[in-house]
PDB file of C-alpha atoms and ligand atoms in Angstrom:
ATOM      1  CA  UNK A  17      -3.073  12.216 -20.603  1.00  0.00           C
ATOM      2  CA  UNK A  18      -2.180   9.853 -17.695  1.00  0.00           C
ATOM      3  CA  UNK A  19      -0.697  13.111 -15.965  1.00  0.00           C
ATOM      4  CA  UNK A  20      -3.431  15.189 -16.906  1.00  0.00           C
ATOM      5  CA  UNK A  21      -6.011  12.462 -14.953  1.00  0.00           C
ATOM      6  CA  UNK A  22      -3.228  11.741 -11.883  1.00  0.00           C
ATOM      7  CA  UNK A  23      -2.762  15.477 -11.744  1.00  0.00           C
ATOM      8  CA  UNK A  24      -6.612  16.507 -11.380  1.00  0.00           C
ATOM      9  CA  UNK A  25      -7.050  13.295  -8.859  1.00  0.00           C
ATOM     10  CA  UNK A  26      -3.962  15.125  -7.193  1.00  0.00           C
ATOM     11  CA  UNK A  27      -5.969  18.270  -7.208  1.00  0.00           C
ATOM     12  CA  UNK A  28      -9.100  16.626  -5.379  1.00  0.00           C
ATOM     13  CA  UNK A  29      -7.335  15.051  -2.728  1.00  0.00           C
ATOM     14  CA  UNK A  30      -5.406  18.179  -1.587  1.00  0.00           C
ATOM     15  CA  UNK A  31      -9.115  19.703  -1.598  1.00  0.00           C
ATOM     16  CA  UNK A  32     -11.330  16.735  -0.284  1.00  0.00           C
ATOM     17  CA  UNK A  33     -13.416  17.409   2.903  1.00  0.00           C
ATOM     18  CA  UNK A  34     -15.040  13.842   2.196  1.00  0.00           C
ATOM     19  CA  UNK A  35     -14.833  12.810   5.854  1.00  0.00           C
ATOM     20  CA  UNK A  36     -13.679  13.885   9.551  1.00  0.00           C
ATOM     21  CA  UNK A  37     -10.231  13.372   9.029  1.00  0.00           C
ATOM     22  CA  UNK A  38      -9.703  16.644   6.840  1.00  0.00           C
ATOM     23  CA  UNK A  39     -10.290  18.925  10.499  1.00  0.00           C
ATOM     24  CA  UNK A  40      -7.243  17.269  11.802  1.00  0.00           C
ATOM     25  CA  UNK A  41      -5.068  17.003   9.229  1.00  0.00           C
ATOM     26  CA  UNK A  42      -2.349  19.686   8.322  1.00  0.00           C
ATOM     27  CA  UNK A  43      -1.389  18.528   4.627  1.00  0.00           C
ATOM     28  CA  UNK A  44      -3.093  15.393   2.850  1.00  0.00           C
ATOM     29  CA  UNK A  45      -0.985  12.935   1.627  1.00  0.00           C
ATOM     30  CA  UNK A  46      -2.049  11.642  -1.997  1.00  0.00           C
ATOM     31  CA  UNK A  47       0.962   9.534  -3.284  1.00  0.00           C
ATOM     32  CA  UNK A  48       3.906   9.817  -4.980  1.00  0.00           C
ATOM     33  CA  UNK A  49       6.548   7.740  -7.162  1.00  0.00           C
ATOM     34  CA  UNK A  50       6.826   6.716 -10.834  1.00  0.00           C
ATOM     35  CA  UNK A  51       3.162   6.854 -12.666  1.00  0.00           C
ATOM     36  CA  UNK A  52       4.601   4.102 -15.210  1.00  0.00           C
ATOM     37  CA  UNK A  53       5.633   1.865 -11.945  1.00  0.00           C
ATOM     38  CA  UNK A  54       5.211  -1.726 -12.731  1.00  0.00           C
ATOM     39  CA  UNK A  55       4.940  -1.552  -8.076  1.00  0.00           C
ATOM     40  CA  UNK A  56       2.654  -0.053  -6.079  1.00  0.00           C
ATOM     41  CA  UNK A  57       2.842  -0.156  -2.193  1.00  0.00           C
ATOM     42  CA  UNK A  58       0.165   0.955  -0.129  1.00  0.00           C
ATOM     43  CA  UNK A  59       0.640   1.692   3.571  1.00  0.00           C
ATOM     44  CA  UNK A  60      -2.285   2.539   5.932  1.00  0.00           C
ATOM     45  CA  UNK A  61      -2.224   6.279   6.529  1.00  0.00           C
ATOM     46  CA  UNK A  62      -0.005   9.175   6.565  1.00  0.00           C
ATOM     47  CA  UNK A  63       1.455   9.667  10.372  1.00  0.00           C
ATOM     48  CA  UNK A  64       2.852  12.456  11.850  1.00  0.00           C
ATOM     49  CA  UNK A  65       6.018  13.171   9.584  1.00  0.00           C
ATOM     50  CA  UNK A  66       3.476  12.373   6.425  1.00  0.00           C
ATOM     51  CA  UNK A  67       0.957  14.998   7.650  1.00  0.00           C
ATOM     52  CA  UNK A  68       3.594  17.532   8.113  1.00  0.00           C
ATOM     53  CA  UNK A  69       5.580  17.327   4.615  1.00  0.00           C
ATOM     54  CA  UNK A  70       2.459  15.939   2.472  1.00  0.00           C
ATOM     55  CA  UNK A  71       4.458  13.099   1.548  1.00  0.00           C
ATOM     56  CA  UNK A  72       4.354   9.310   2.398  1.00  0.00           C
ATOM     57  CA  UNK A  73       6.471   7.052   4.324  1.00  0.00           C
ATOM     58  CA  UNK A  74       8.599  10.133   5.179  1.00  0.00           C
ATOM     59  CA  UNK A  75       8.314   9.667   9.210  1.00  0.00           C
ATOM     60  CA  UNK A  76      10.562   6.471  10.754  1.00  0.00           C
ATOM     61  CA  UNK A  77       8.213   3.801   9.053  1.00  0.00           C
ATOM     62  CA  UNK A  78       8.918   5.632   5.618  1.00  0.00           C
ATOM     63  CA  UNK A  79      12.716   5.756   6.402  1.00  0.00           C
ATOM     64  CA  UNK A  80      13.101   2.271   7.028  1.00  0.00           C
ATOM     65  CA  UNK A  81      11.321   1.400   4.236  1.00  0.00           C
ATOM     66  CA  UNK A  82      13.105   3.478   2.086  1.00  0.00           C
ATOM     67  CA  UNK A  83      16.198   1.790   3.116  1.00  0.00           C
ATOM     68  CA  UNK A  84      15.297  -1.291   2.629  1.00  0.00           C
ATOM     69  CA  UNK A  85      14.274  -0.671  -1.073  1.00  0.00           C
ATOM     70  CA  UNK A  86      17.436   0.995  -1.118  1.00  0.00           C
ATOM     71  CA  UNK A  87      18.983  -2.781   0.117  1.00  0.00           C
ATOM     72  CA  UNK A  88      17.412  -3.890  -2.744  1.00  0.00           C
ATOM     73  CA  UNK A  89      18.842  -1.509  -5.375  1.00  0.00           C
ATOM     74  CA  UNK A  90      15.213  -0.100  -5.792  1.00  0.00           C
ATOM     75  CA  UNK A  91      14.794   3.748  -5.220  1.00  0.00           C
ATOM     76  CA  UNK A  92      11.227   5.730  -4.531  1.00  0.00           C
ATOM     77  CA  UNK A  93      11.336   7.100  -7.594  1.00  0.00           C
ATOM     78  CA  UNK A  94      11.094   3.987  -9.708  1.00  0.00           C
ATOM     79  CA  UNK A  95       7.887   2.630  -7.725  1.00  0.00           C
ATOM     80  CA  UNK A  96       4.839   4.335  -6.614  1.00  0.00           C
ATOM     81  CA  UNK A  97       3.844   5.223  -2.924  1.00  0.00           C
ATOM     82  CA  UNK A  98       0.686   5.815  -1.351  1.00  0.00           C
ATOM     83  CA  UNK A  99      -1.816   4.680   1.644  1.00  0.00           C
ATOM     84  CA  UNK A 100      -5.352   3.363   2.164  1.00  0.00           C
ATOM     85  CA  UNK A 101      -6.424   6.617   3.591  1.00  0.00           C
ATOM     86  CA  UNK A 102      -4.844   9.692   2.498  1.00  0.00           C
ATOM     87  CA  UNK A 103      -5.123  11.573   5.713  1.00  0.00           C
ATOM     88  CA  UNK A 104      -3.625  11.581   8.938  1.00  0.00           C
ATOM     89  CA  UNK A 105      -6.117   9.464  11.370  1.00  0.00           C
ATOM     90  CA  UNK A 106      -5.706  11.916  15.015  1.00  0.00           C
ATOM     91  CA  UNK A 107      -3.215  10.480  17.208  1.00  0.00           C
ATOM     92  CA  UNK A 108      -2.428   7.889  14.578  1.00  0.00           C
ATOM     93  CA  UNK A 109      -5.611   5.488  15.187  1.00  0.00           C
ATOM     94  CA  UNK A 110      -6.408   3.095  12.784  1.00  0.00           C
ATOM     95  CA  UNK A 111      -8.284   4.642  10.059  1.00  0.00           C
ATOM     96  CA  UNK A 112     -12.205   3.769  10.566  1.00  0.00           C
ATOM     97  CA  UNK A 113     -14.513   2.239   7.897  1.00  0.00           C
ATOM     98  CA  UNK A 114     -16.628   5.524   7.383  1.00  0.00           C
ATOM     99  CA  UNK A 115     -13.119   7.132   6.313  1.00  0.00           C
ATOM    100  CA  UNK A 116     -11.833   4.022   4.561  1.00  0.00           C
ATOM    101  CA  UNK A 117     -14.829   4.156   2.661  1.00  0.00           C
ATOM    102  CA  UNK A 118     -14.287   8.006   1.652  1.00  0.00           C
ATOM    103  CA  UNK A 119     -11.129   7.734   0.662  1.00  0.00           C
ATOM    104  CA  UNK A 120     -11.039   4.500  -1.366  1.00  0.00           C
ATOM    105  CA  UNK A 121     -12.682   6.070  -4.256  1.00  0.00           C
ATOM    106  CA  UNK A 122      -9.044   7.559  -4.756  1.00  0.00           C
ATOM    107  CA  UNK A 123      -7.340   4.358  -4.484  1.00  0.00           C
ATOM    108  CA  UNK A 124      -9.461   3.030  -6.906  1.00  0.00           C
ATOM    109  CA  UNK A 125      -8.263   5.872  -9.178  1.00  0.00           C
ATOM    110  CA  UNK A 126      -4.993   5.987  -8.580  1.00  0.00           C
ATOM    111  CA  UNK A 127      -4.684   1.833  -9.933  1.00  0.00           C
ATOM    112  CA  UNK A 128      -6.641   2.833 -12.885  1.00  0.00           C
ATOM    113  CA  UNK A 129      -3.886   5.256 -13.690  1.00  0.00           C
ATOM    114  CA  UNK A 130      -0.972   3.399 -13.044  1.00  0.00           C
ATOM    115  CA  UNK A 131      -2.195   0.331 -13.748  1.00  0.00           C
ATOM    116  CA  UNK A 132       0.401  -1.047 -11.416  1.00  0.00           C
ATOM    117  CA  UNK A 133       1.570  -5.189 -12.134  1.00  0.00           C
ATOM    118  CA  UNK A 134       2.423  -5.771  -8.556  1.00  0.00           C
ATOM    119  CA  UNK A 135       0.676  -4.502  -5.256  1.00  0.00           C
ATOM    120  CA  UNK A 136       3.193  -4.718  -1.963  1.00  0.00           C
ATOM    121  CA  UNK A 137       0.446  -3.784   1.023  1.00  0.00           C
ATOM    122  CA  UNK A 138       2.160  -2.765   3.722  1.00  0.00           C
ATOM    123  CA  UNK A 139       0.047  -3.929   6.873  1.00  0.00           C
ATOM    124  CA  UNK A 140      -3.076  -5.953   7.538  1.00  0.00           C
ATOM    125  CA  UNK A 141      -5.539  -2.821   7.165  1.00  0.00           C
ATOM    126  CA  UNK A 142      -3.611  -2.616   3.598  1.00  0.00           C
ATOM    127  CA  UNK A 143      -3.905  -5.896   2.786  1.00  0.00           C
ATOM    128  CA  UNK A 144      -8.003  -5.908   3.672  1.00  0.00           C
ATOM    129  CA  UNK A 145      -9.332  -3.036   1.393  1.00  0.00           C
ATOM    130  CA  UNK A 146      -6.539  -4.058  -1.596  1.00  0.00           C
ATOM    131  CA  UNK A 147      -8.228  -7.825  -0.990  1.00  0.00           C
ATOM    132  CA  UNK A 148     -11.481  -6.550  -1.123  1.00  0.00           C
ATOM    133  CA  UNK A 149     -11.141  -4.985  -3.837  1.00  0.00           C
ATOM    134  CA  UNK A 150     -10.202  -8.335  -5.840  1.00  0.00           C
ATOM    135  CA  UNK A 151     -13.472  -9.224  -4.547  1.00  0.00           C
ATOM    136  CA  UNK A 152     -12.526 -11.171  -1.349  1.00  0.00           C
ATOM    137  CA  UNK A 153     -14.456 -11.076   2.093  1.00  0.00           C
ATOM    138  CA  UNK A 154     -13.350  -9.078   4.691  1.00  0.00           C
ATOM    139  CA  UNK A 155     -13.170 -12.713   6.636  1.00  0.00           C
ATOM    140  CA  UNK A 156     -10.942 -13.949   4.177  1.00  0.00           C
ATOM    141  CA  UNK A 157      -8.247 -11.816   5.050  1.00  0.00           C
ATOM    142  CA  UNK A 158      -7.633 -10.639   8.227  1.00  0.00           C
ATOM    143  CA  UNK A 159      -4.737 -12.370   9.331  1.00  0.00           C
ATOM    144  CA  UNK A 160      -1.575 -11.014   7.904  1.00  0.00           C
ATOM    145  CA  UNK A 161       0.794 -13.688   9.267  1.00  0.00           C
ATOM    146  CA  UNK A 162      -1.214 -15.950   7.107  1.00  0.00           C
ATOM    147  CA  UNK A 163      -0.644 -14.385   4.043  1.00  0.00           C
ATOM    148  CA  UNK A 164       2.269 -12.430   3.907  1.00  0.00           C
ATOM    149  CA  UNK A 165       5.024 -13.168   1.556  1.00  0.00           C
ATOM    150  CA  UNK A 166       2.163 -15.188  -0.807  1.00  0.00           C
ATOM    151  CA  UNK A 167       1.868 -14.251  -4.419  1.00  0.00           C
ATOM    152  CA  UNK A 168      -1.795 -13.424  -4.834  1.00  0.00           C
ATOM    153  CA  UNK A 169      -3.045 -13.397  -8.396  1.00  0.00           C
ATOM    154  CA  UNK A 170      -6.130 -11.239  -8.323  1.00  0.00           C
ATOM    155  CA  UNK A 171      -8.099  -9.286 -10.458  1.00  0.00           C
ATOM    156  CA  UNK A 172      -8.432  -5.853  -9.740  1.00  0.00           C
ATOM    157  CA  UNK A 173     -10.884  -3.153 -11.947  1.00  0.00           C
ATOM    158  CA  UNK A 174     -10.525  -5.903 -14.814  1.00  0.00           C
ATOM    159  CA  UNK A 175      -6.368  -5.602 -14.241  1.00  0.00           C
ATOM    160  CA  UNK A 176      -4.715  -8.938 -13.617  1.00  0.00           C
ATOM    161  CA  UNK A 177      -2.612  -7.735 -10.934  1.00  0.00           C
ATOM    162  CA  UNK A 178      -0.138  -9.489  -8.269  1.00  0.00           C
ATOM    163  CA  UNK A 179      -0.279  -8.618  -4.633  1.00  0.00           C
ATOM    164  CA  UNK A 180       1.889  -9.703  -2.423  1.00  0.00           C
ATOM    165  CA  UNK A 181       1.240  -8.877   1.685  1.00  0.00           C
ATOM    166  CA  UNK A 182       3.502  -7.649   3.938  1.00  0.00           C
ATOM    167  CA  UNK A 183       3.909  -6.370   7.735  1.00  0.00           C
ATOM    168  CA  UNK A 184       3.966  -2.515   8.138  1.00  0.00           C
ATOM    169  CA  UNK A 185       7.336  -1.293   8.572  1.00  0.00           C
ATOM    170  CA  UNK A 186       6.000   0.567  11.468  1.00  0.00           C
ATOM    171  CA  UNK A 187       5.770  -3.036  13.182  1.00  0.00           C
ATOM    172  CA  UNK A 188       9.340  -3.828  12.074  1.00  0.00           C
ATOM    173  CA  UNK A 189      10.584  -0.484  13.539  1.00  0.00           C
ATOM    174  CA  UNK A 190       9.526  -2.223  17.348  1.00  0.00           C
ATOM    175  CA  UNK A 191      10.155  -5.907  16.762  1.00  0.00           C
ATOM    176  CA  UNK A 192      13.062  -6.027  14.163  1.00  0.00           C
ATOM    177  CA  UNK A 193      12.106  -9.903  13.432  1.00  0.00           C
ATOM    178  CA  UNK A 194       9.414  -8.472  11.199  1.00  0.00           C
ATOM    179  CA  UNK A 195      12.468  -6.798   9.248  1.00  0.00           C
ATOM    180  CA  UNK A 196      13.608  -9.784   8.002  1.00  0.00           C
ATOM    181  CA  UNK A 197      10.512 -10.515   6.419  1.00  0.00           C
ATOM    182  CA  UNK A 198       9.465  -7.119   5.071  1.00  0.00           C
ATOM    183  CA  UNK A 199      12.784  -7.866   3.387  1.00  0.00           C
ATOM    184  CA  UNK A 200      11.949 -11.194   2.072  1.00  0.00           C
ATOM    185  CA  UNK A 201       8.501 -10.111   0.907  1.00  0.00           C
ATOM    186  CA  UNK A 202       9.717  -6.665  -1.068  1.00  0.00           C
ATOM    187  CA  UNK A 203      12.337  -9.010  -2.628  1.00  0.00           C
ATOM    188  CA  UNK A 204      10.252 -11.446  -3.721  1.00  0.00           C
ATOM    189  CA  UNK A 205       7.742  -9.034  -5.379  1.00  0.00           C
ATOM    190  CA  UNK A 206      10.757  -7.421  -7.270  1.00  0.00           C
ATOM    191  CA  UNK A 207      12.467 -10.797  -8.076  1.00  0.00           C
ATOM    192  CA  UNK A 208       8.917 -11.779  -9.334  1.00  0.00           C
ATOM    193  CA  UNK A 209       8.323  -8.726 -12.164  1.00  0.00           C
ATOM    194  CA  UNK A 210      12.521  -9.566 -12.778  1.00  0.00           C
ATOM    195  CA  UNK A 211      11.267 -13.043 -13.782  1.00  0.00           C
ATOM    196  CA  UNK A 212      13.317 -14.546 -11.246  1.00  0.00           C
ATOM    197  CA  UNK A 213      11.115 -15.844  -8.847  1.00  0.00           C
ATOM    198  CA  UNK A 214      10.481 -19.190  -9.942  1.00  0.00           C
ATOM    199  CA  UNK A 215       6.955 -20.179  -8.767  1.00  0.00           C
ATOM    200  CA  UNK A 216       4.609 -19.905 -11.448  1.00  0.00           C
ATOM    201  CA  UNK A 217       1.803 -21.620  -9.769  1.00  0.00           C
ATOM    202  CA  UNK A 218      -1.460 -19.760  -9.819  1.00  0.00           C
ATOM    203  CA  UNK A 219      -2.483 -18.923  -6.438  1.00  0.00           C
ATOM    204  CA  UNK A 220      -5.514 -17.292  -4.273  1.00  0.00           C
ATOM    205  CA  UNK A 221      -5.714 -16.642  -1.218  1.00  0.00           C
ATOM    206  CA  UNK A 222      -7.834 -19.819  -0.392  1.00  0.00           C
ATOM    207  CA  UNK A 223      -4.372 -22.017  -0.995  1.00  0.00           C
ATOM    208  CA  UNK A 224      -2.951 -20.270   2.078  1.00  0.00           C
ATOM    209  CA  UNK A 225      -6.052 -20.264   4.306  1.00  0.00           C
TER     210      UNK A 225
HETATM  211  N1  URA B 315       2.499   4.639   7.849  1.00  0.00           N
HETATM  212  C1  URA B 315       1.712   4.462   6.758  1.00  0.00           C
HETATM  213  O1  URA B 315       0.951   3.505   6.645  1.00  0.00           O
HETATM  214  N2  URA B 315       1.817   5.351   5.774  1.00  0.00           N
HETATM  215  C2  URA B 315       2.653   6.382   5.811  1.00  0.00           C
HETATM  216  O2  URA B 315       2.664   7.137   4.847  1.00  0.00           O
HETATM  217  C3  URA B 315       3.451   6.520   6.947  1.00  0.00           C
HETATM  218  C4  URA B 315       3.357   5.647   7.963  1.00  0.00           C
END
């Protein structure tokens, strides 16, 4: 059943025309990884690599955050993997809101299914539309450095769901400070479904503002 649903959202993706980006793109990118994944991380939008193989996080972005799940004895397979947009913005511009707004709808879908415990967002555009979505303003969250690493319980579609902000690896890849805490921040979200992380403290985002 939950393949049947994930494998006719699948099906629309690889067909949508729902905005611009489809006469640029070679191959949409819906998603992939584990549809029982307890994690979901959600980057931005596919880049080059991406829009070539139909994959995500594939391109130098992907590979360093593959390793570093690797690091952390997670592989690909065990989470799931997919962006805010789900095709490749030309010349790799941030994604704009009429296209955001397109492609959500699929997000939105693609939680339902999986029902994930834990969202990682990679990036502050992630981190927006995954906020919004629990029903915070756009004001409230537009400054990553404020939030990442934070536990956020949220509700999302009715799920009580953790999310837990990060920098884009694609910012790590030219200032390898931000490595160290993409590293932390994946860590803690996995330490946290372990049971091992030990603040238990409810949180939103308004303790951190
Ligand atoms: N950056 C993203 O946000 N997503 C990808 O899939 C690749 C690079």
């Amino acid at each position: 059943m939950k393949s049947e649903l994930y494998n006719q959202l699948v099906q629309e993706i690889l067909s949508c025309r729902k905005c611009k980006l489809h006469r640029y793109r070679k191959k949409p990118v819906p998603g992939e990884g584990n549809l029982d994944a307890e994690i979901m991380l959600v980057g931005e939008a596919p880049g080059e690599k991406e829009d070539e193989q139909g994959r995500p996080f594939v391109g130098p972005a992907g590979q360093l955050l593959t390793r570093m799940l690797s690091e952390l004895g997670v592989s690909r397979g065990e989470v799931y993997i997919t962006n805010i947009v789900k095709c490749r913005p030309p010349g790799n511009r941030d994604p704009e809101p009429d296209e955001i707004s397109s492609c959500l709808p699929y997000l939105v879908r693609q939680i339902e299914i999986i029902r994930p415990r834990l969202i990682v967002c990679l990036g502050r555009h992630s981190a927006r539309e995954i906020l919004k979505l629990a029903g915070y303003r756009e004001s409230e969250v537009h400054q990553i450095s404020k939030i990442r690493g934070k536990v956020l319980r949220v509700k999302i579609l009715g799920l009580d769901i953790r999310v837990v902000p990060t920098y884009h690896p694609a910012a790590a890849l030219y200032n390898p400070r931000l490595r160290e805490y993409i590293r932390e921040d994946l860590r803690r979200a996995f330490e946290l479904l372990k049971g091992r992380d030990n603040d238990k403290s409810e949180r939103t985002i308004l303790d951190y503002l």
